[in-house]
Amino acid sequence: MKAIMVVGTTSHAGKSMLVTALCRIIRRQNLRVVPFKGQNMALNSYVTATGAEMGYAQAVQSWAAGLVPNVAMNPILLKPQGNMTSQVILKGKPVATLKATEYYEKFFDTGWETITKCLDYLQKEFDVIVCEGAGSPAEINLKHRDLTNMRVAQYLQAFTILIVDIDRGGAFAHVVGTLELLDPEERALIKGIVINKFRGMRSLLDSGIEWLEKYTGIPVLGVIPWVDIAMPAEDSLSLLERRSRSDNTDITIAIVRIPRISNFTDFDPLDAESTVKVQYVELNEPLGHPDAVIIPGSKTTIADLLALQKSGMAAQIQDYVAAGGQVMGICGGYQMLGQQVSDPRGLEGKIGEFPGLGLLPIKTMLLSDKVSRQRLVTSNYPEIGFPVEGYEIHQGRTQILDKRETIALFDDQDLGVVSSNRAVWGHYLHGIFDNSPWRRSWLNHLRKPRGLGTLPTGIPNYREQRDLMLDTLADVVEEYLDLSTILS
């Protein structure tokens, strides 16, 4: 079996992008290819058909490979929740919440055993496995407990690619420094270097590439240009790199960038709408006068609710609604819109009851058992009858206090409501905007007060648009990468 490993000189070097592209490229050659990331630390997650949780980036890679997402592709998911602690998701199920030191003391051996079992299974089922590392493989203080990078490459004896982001500057130093810090047996697995995010005249890079190949003895397999494709990001730092669309748009949707924002991949379909400007707003910034405000999901609802209140953003949102604005809350954001969020067991730290924003007649209690499941429901609003797919990931149970003051968004009222004045929306359905007819109906709800024309709702769901984006990404990478060396 062919095994390919992609490691990076830094975070955000392009590992996920390259693995995604390789999965689509190799699939086109009629080979059974599968993505793999042994351990992922991310707050963007996806729920499989069996109700198991995995990294969203690996779900996208599985779609690129023409597969249904499976937790064997990402057996360990760590979801940070502040104070140096993370929820540990092992093969799709939460098993503990631990500090980093506790995790490596208690789960390192279990984690490696789980990773190797998943690798052994995938090796039997597929022709090619394309693995993704995390961060840098040369963090000398962490290498002894690194479950994701060269330990996996050595286990598979994988053809390993080192990718570097040249847009950051210092690319040659990053490559040379990374190679110098690898053990000899690890360095021997690095068979190629890929330079990513290049902007400018390619000929100006030639002398540098010639020097790099001569100095390292490792070929440069390709120089990938800057690709302006909004691929799903793994952590919120990536939001800082996104360029907001400002021209030729009809409406603006502001997304509040709460400290522990999760599942912001929910908004990729909005970002892909040519008539919509998606703008992330920091807590210390003025909210302004957008057409809608979204409070996204959160790994720690109470901490982010308190941050909203302390920063003054909560008051801005309340004033915005009072002035006729539209607000949507998703998952943790939905919980924050209510009258109260209680944590009777101290799951997020302090035991207590915490006042919400008071914009919906609901209250939420955080419980230890986690709901994670896919859903298929029918919309009641803005239009009746649209089928809507998505998934739930939450530990709260929400009670509607006054059903006369709300309208059920879906045929399952527990999944979400809209206020009777149609100004405040809240629900638990991640991936709701992937449903293009529903997304367009909600956008039309926002466009109507502005006197803007109605957008057509009879369009394919976002997954078809995402598939075209994956093809475009693969086309670009295939053009600039020496695939013959990689696949020989």
Coordinates of C-alpha atoms in Angstrom, one line a residue:
M1 CA 0.0 0.0 0.0
K2 CA 1.2 3.5 -0.8
A3 CA 1.3 5.9 2.2
I4 CA 1.8 9.6 1.8
M5 CA 2.5 12.0 4.7
V6 CA 2.2 15.8 4.6
V7 CA 3.9 17.7 7.4
G8 CA 4.5 21.5 7.6
T9 CA 7.1 23.8 8.8
T10 CA 4.5 25.8 10.7
S11 CA 0.8 25.8 11.4
H12 CA -1.3 27.1 8.4
A13 CA 1.5 26.1 6.0
G14 CA -1.1 24.3 3.8
K15 CA -1.2 20.7 5.1
S16 CA -4.9 20.3 5.1
M17 CA -5.2 21.9 1.6
L18 CA -2.5 19.7 0.1
V19 CA -4.0 16.5 1.7
T20 CA -7.5 17.5 0.4
A21 CA -6.1 18.2 -3.1
L22 CA -4.1 14.9 -3.2
C23 CA -7.2 12.9 -2.2
R24 CA -9.2 14.3 -5.1
I25 CA -6.3 14.0 -7.6
I26 CA -5.6 10.3 -6.6
R27 CA -9.3 9.5 -6.6
R28 CA -9.4 10.7 -10.3
Q29 CA -6.8 8.0 -11.0
N30 CA -9.4 5.4 -10.0
L31 CA -7.4 4.5 -6.8
R32 CA -9.1 3.9 -3.5
V33 CA -7.7 6.8 -1.4
V34 CA -8.4 7.7 2.2
P35 CA -7.3 10.7 4.3
F36 CA -6.0 10.4 7.9
K37 CA -5.1 12.6 10.8
G38 CA -4.2 10.7 13.9
Q39 CA -4.8 13.5 16.4
N40 CA -6.5 16.8 15.6
M41 CA -7.0 19.8 17.9
A42 CA -9.9 21.8 16.5
L43 CA -13.2 23.3 17.5
N44 CA -14.6 22.7 14.0
S45 CA -16.1 19.2 14.0
Y46 CA -18.5 17.1 12.0
V47 CA -20.9 14.4 13.1
T48 CA -21.0 11.2 11.1
A49 CA -24.0 9.1 10.2
T50 CA -23.4 7.0 13.4
G51 CA -23.4 10.1 15.7
A52 CA -19.6 10.1 16.1
E53 CA -17.6 13.3 16.1
M54 CA -14.5 14.0 14.1
G55 CA -12.5 16.9 12.7
Y56 CA -14.4 18.9 10.0
A57 CA -11.3 19.1 7.9
Q58 CA -11.0 15.4 7.7
A59 CA -14.7 15.2 6.7
V60 CA -13.9 17.5 3.8
Q61 CA -10.9 15.4 2.8
S62 CA -13.1 12.3 2.9
W63 CA -15.6 14.0 0.5
A64 CA -12.6 14.9 -1.7
A65 CA -11.8 11.2 -1.8
G66 CA -15.4 10.3 -2.6
L67 CA -15.9 8.7 0.8
V68 CA -18.4 9.0 3.6
P69 CA -16.7 10.5 6.7
N70 CA -15.6 7.8 9.3
V71 CA -13.9 8.4 12.6
A72 CA -11.1 6.0 11.6
M73 CA -9.9 8.9 9.5
N74 CA -9.5 11.0 12.7
P75 CA -9.5 8.8 15.7
I76 CA -8.5 11.5 18.3
L77 CA -10.1 14.9 18.4
L78 CA -9.1 17.4 21.1
K79 CA -11.5 20.3 21.6
P80 CA -9.9 23.1 23.6
Q81 CA -12.2 24.8 26.2
G82 CA -9.9 27.2 28.0
N83 CA -7.6 27.0 31.1
M84 CA -5.2 24.6 29.2
T85 CA -7.9 21.9 29.1
S86 CA -9.5 20.0 26.3
Q87 CA -12.3 17.6 25.8
V88 CA -10.9 14.3 24.5
I89 CA -12.9 12.7 21.7
L90 CA -11.7 9.1 21.2
K91 CA -13.1 7.4 18.0
G92 CA -15.9 9.8 17.9
K93 CA -17.0 9.7 21.6
P94 CA -16.1 12.1 24.5
V95 CA -14.1 10.2 27.1
A96 CA -12.6 12.9 29.3
T97 CA -11.8 16.5 29.9
L98 CA -8.2 16.9 30.8
K99 CA -5.3 19.3 31.1
A100 CA -2.5 18.8 28.6
T101 CA -0.1 17.1 31.1
E102 CA -2.9 14.8 32.3
Y103 CA -3.8 13.9 28.7
Y104 CA -0.3 12.7 27.8
E105 CA 0.2 10.9 31.1
K106 CA -3.2 9.0 30.9
F107 CA -3.9 8.8 27.1
F108 CA -0.6 8.7 25.2
D109 CA -0.4 4.9 25.1
T110 CA -4.1 4.5 24.5
G111 CA -4.0 7.2 21.8
W112 CA -1.1 5.5 19.9
E113 CA -2.8 2.1 20.1
T114 CA -6.0 3.6 18.7
I115 CA -4.1 5.4 15.9
T116 CA -2.2 2.2 14.8
K117 CA -5.4 0.1 14.9
C118 CA -7.1 2.6 12.6
L119 CA -4.1 2.8 10.3
D120 CA -4.0 -1.0 10.1
Y121 CA -7.7 -1.1 9.2
L122 CA -7.3 1.6 6.6
Q123 CA -4.3 -0.1 5.0
K124 CA -6.4 -3.2 4.4
E125 CA -9.3 -1.3 2.9
F126 CA -7.6 1.3 0.6
D127 CA -4.9 1.6 -2.1
V128 CA -3.4 4.9 -0.8
I129 CA -3.6 6.6 2.5
V130 CA -2.8 10.4 2.7
C131 CA -1.9 11.5 6.2
E132 CA -1.8 15.0 7.6
G133 CA 0.5 16.2 10.3
A134 CA -0.2 18.9 12.9
G135 CA 1.7 22.1 13.5
S136 CA 5.4 21.4 13.0
P137 CA 7.1 17.9 13.3
A138 CA 10.2 19.6 14.8
E139 CA 8.9 20.9 18.1
I140 CA 11.7 19.4 20.1
N141 CA 9.9 19.9 23.5
L142 CA 6.9 17.9 22.2
K143 CA 8.4 15.3 19.9
H144 CA 8.5 12.6 22.5
R145 CA 4.8 12.8 22.9
D146 CA 3.8 13.7 19.3
L147 CA 1.1 11.3 18.1
T148 CA 0.5 13.1 14.7
N149 CA 3.6 13.8 12.7
M150 CA 6.8 11.7 12.2
R151 CA 5.6 8.9 14.5
V152 CA 2.9 8.1 12.0
A153 CA 5.2 8.6 9.0
Q154 CA 7.7 6.1 10.5
Y155 CA 4.9 3.6 11.3
L156 CA 3.8 3.6 7.7
Q157 CA 7.3 4.3 6.2
A158 CA 5.4 7.0 4.3
F159 CA 6.6 9.1 1.4
T160 CA 6.7 12.4 3.4
I161 CA 6.3 15.9 2.0
L162 CA 7.3 19.0 3.8
I163 CA 5.2 22.0 2.9
V164 CA 6.2 25.6 3.7
D165 CA 4.2 28.9 3.5
I166 CA 6.4 31.3 1.5
D167 CA 3.9 34.2 2.0
R168 CA 5.0 34.4 5.7
G169 CA 8.6 35.1 4.8
G170 CA 11.6 33.1 5.8
A171 CA 10.6 30.0 3.9
F172 CA 14.1 28.7 3.2
A173 CA 15.0 29.1 6.9
H174 CA 11.8 27.3 7.9
V175 CA 12.6 24.3 5.7
V176 CA 16.3 24.1 6.6
G177 CA 15.6 24.5 10.3
T178 CA 12.8 21.9 10.3
L179 CA 15.1 19.4 8.6
E180 CA 17.9 20.1 11.0
L181 CA 15.8 19.3 14.0
L182 CA 14.5 16.0 12.7
D183 CA 16.2 12.8 13.7
P184 CA 18.2 11.1 10.9
E185 CA 15.6 8.3 10.4
E186 CA 12.8 11.0 10.3
R187 CA 14.6 13.2 7.9
A188 CA 15.3 10.2 5.6
L189 CA 11.5 9.9 5.1
I190 CA 11.2 13.5 3.7
K191 CA 11.2 12.9 0.0
G192 CA 10.0 16.2 -1.3
I193 CA 9.5 19.9 -0.4
V194 CA 6.4 21.9 -1.6
I195 CA 6.4 25.7 -1.5
N196 CA 2.9 27.1 -0.9
K197 CA 1.1 30.4 -1.3
F198 CA 3.6 31.9 -3.8
R199 CA 2.8 35.3 -5.2
G200 CA 5.0 37.0 -7.8
M201 CA 7.3 36.1 -10.7
R202 CA 8.1 32.4 -10.6
S203 CA 11.5 33.0 -12.2
L204 CA 12.7 35.0 -9.3
L205 CA 12.4 31.9 -7.1
D206 CA 14.5 29.6 -9.3
S207 CA 17.9 30.4 -7.8
G208 CA 16.5 29.9 -4.3
I209 CA 15.0 26.5 -5.3
E210 CA 18.3 25.5 -6.9
W211 CA 20.2 26.4 -3.7
L212 CA 17.6 24.6 -1.4
E213 CA 17.7 21.4 -3.4
K214 CA 21.5 21.4 -3.4
Y215 CA 21.8 22.2 0.3
T216 CA 19.2 19.7 1.5
G217 CA 19.5 17.0 -1.1
I218 CA 15.7 16.9 -1.3
P219 CA 13.8 17.9 -4.5
V220 CA 11.2 20.7 -4.6
L221 CA 8.2 19.0 -5.9
G222 CA 6.2 22.1 -6.7
V223 CA 5.5 25.7 -6.1
I224 CA 1.8 26.2 -5.5
P225 CA 0.5 29.8 -6.2
W226 CA -1.7 31.6 -3.8
V227 CA -5.1 30.0 -4.2
D228 CA -8.1 32.2 -3.4
I229 CA -10.4 29.3 -2.5
A230 CA -12.2 29.5 0.9
M231 CA -11.3 26.0 2.2
P232 CA -12.7 25.1 5.6
A233 CA -10.3 26.2 8.4
E234 CA -9.4 24.3 11.5
D235 CA -9.0 27.0 14.1
S236 CA -10.2 30.6 14.6
L237 CA -6.8 32.1 13.9
S238 CA -7.5 31.4 10.2
L239 CA -10.4 33.9 10.4
L240 CA -7.8 36.7 10.7
E241 CA -6.4 35.7 7.3
R242 CA -9.8 35.9 5.5
R243 CA -10.4 38.9 3.4
S244 CA -13.9 40.3 3.7
R245 CA -15.8 40.8 0.5
S246 CA -16.7 44.5 0.3
D247 CA -17.8 45.3 -3.2
N248 CA -20.9 44.4 -5.2
T249 CA -22.7 43.0 -2.2
D250 CA -26.3 43.7 -1.2
I251 CA -26.3 42.8 2.5
T252 CA -23.8 42.4 5.4
I253 CA -23.9 39.7 8.0
A254 CA -21.9 40.2 11.1
I255 CA -20.6 37.2 13.0
V256 CA -19.5 37.8 16.5
R257 CA -16.0 36.4 17.1
I258 CA -16.5 35.0 20.6
P259 CA -13.3 33.8 22.3
R260 CA -14.1 30.0 21.9
I261 CA -15.9 30.1 18.6
S262 CA -16.6 26.6 17.2
N263 CA -17.9 25.2 14.0
F264 CA -17.5 28.5 12.1
T265 CA -17.4 26.3 9.0
D266 CA -21.2 26.8 9.3
F267 CA -20.7 30.1 7.5
D268 CA -18.7 29.0 4.5
P269 CA -21.9 28.8 2.4
L270 CA -22.8 32.4 3.3
D271 CA -19.2 33.4 2.4
A272 CA -19.7 31.8 -1.0
E273 CA -22.8 33.9 -1.7
S274 CA -21.8 36.7 -4.1
T275 CA -24.4 39.1 -2.7
V276 CA -23.4 38.7 0.9
K277 CA -20.5 40.3 2.8
V278 CA -19.6 38.2 5.9
Q279 CA -17.8 40.3 8.5
Y280 CA -16.3 38.9 11.7
V281 CA -16.6 41.4 14.6
E282 CA -14.3 41.3 17.6
L283 CA -15.9 41.8 21.0
N284 CA -14.2 45.2 21.5
E285 CA -15.4 46.5 18.1
P286 CA -18.5 48.5 17.3
L287 CA -21.3 46.2 16.0
G288 CA -22.4 48.8 13.4
H289 CA -25.6 48.3 11.4
P290 CA -25.4 45.0 9.5
D291 CA -28.5 43.4 8.0
A292 CA -28.1 40.5 10.5
V293 CA -25.9 39.4 13.4
I294 CA -25.0 35.8 14.1
I295 CA -23.7 34.5 17.5
P296 CA -22.0 31.3 16.5
G297 CA -21.4 28.0 18.3
S298 CA -19.1 27.9 21.4
K299 CA -17.2 25.2 23.2
T300 CA -17.8 27.0 26.5
T301 CA -21.2 28.8 26.4
I302 CA -21.0 30.4 29.8
A303 CA -17.5 31.8 29.5
D304 CA -18.3 33.3 26.1
L305 CA -21.6 34.6 27.4
L306 CA -19.8 36.4 30.2
A307 CA -17.2 37.7 27.7
L308 CA -20.1 39.2 25.6
Q309 CA -21.5 40.9 28.7
K310 CA -18.2 42.2 30.1
S311 CA -17.1 43.6 26.7
G312 CA -20.3 45.4 26.1
M313 CA -21.1 43.4 23.0
A314 CA -24.2 41.9 24.7
A315 CA -25.6 45.4 25.2
Q316 CA -24.8 46.3 21.6
I317 CA -26.7 43.2 20.4
Q318 CA -29.7 44.0 22.7
D319 CA -29.8 47.6 21.4
Y320 CA -29.4 46.4 17.8
V321 CA -32.5 44.1 18.2
A322 CA -34.5 46.9 19.9
A323 CA -33.7 49.1 16.9
G324 CA -35.2 46.4 14.6
G325 CA -32.1 44.3 13.8
Q326 CA -32.1 40.6 13.1
V327 CA -30.1 38.2 15.3
M328 CA -29.4 34.4 14.9
G329 CA -27.8 32.2 17.5
I330 CA -26.5 28.7 16.6
C331 CA -25.9 26.1 19.2
G332 CA -24.0 27.9 22.1
G333 CA -25.1 31.2 20.5
Y334 CA -28.7 29.9 20.7
Q335 CA -28.3 29.2 24.4
M336 CA -26.9 32.7 25.0
L337 CA -30.0 34.3 23.5
G338 CA -32.2 33.0 26.3
Q339 CA -33.1 34.1 29.7
Q340 CA -30.7 31.8 31.6
V341 CA -27.9 29.2 31.2
S342 CA -27.4 27.0 34.2
D343 CA -24.5 24.7 35.0
P344 CA -25.6 22.6 38.0
R345 CA -22.6 20.2 37.8
G346 CA -19.9 22.8 37.0
L347 CA -19.2 21.2 33.6
E348 CA -17.7 24.5 32.4
G349 CA -16.1 25.5 35.7
K350 CA -18.4 27.3 38.1
I351 CA -21.6 25.8 39.4
G352 CA -24.4 28.3 39.0
E353 CA -27.1 30.1 37.0
F354 CA -26.1 32.8 34.6
P355 CA -28.4 35.4 32.9
G356 CA -28.5 35.3 29.2
L357 CA -29.2 38.1 26.7
G358 CA -33.0 37.8 27.3
L359 CA -33.9 37.9 23.6
L360 CA -35.7 34.5 23.5
P361 CA -38.1 33.0 26.0
I362 CA -35.9 29.9 26.6
K363 CA -33.5 28.6 29.3
T364 CA -30.8 26.1 29.0
M365 CA -29.3 23.6 31.5
L366 CA -25.9 22.1 30.7
L367 CA -25.7 18.3 31.2
S368 CA -22.9 15.8 31.1
D369 CA -24.4 13.6 28.3
K370 CA -23.6 15.0 24.9
V371 CA -26.0 15.1 21.9
S372 CA -24.2 14.4 18.6
R373 CA -26.3 13.2 15.7
Q374 CA -27.3 14.0 12.2
R375 CA -30.7 15.4 11.5
L376 CA -33.2 15.7 8.6
V377 CA -36.1 18.0 9.4
T378 CA -38.6 20.1 7.5
S379 CA -38.7 23.9 7.8
N380 CA -41.6 25.9 9.2
Y381 CA -40.0 29.2 8.6
P382 CA -39.2 31.5 6.7
E383 CA -40.9 29.1 4.2
I384 CA -42.8 25.9 5.0
G385 CA -41.7 22.6 3.5
F386 CA -38.0 22.9 2.8
P387 CA -36.1 19.7 3.8
V388 CA -33.1 20.7 6.0
E389 CA -30.1 18.5 6.8
G390 CA -27.5 19.2 9.5
Y391 CA -26.1 17.9 12.7
E392 CA -26.3 18.6 16.5
I393 CA -23.3 18.8 18.8
H394 CA -24.2 20.1 22.3
Q395 CA -24.4 19.4 26.0
G396 CA -27.3 21.7 26.8
R397 CA -31.0 21.0 27.1
T398 CA -33.1 24.0 26.1
Q399 CA -36.6 24.6 27.4
I400 CA -39.1 27.0 25.8
L401 CA -40.7 29.1 28.5
D402 CA -43.5 30.6 26.5
K403 CA -44.5 28.9 23.2
R404 CA -46.9 31.8 22.4
E405 CA -43.8 34.0 21.9
T406 CA -42.1 31.7 19.5
I407 CA -42.5 30.0 16.2
A408 CA -40.9 26.6 15.6
L409 CA -38.2 26.8 12.9
F410 CA -38.6 23.1 12.1
D411 CA -41.1 20.3 12.6
D412 CA -39.0 19.4 15.7
Q413 CA -39.6 22.4 18.0
D414 CA -36.8 21.3 20.3
L415 CA -34.3 22.0 17.5
G416 CA -34.9 25.8 17.3
V417 CA -37.3 28.7 17.3
V418 CA -37.8 32.2 16.0
S419 CA -39.3 35.0 18.1
S420 CA -42.9 35.9 17.3
N421 CA -41.8 39.3 15.9
R422 CA -39.4 37.4 13.5
A423 CA -36.4 39.3 14.8
V424 CA -34.5 36.7 16.8
W425 CA -33.7 33.2 15.6
G426 CA -32.0 30.4 17.5
H427 CA -31.3 26.7 16.8
Y428 CA -29.0 23.7 17.3
L429 CA -28.5 22.8 13.7
H430 CA -24.9 23.0 12.4
G431 CA -24.7 23.0 8.7
I432 CA -28.0 24.8 8.2
F433 CA -26.7 27.1 5.6
D434 CA -25.5 24.1 3.5
N435 CA -29.1 23.8 2.6
S436 CA -29.3 26.3 -0.2
P437 CA -33.1 26.7 -0.5
W438 CA -33.4 27.4 3.2
R439 CA -30.4 29.7 3.1
R440 CA -31.8 31.7 0.3
S441 CA -35.2 31.9 1.9
W442 CA -33.5 33.4 5.0
L443 CA -31.5 35.8 2.9
N444 CA -34.7 36.9 1.2
H445 CA -36.1 37.5 4.6
L446 CA -33.2 39.9 5.2
R447 CA -33.4 41.4 1.7
K448 CA -37.1 42.3 1.7
P449 CA -36.9 45.2 4.2
R450 CA -34.2 46.7 2.0
G451 CA -36.4 46.5 -1.1
L452 CA -34.0 44.1 -2.7
G453 CA -35.1 41.5 -5.3
T454 CA -35.8 37.9 -4.3
L455 CA -33.0 35.4 -4.8
P456 CA -34.0 32.1 -6.4
T457 CA -34.3 29.2 -3.9
G458 CA -34.4 26.4 -6.4
I459 CA -30.7 25.8 -6.4
P460 CA -28.5 22.8 -5.5
N461 CA -27.2 22.5 -2.0
Y462 CA -23.8 23.8 -1.0
R463 CA -22.2 20.3 -1.1
E464 CA -22.4 20.5 -4.9
Q465 CA -20.7 23.9 -4.9
R466 CA -18.1 22.5 -2.4
D467 CA -17.4 19.6 -4.7
L468 CA -16.7 22.1 -7.6
M469 CA -14.3 24.0 -5.3
L470 CA -12.5 20.7 -4.5
D471 CA -12.2 20.0 -8.2
T472 CA -10.8 23.6 -8.8
L473 CA -8.3 23.1 -5.9
A474 CA -7.2 19.8 -7.3
D475 CA -6.8 21.3 -10.8
V476 CA -4.5 24.0 -9.5
V477 CA -2.4 21.7 -7.3
E478 CA -2.1 19.1 -10.1
E479 CA -0.8 21.8 -12.5
Y480 CA 2.0 22.8 -10.2
L481 CA 3.0 19.6 -8.4
D482 CA 5.3 16.7 -9.6
L483 CA 2.8 13.9 -9.1
S484 CA 4.9 11.3 -10.9
T485 CA 7.5 11.4 -8.1
I486 CA 4.8 11.3 -5.4
L487 CA 2.9 8.4 -6.9
S488 CA 5.8 6.3 -8.3

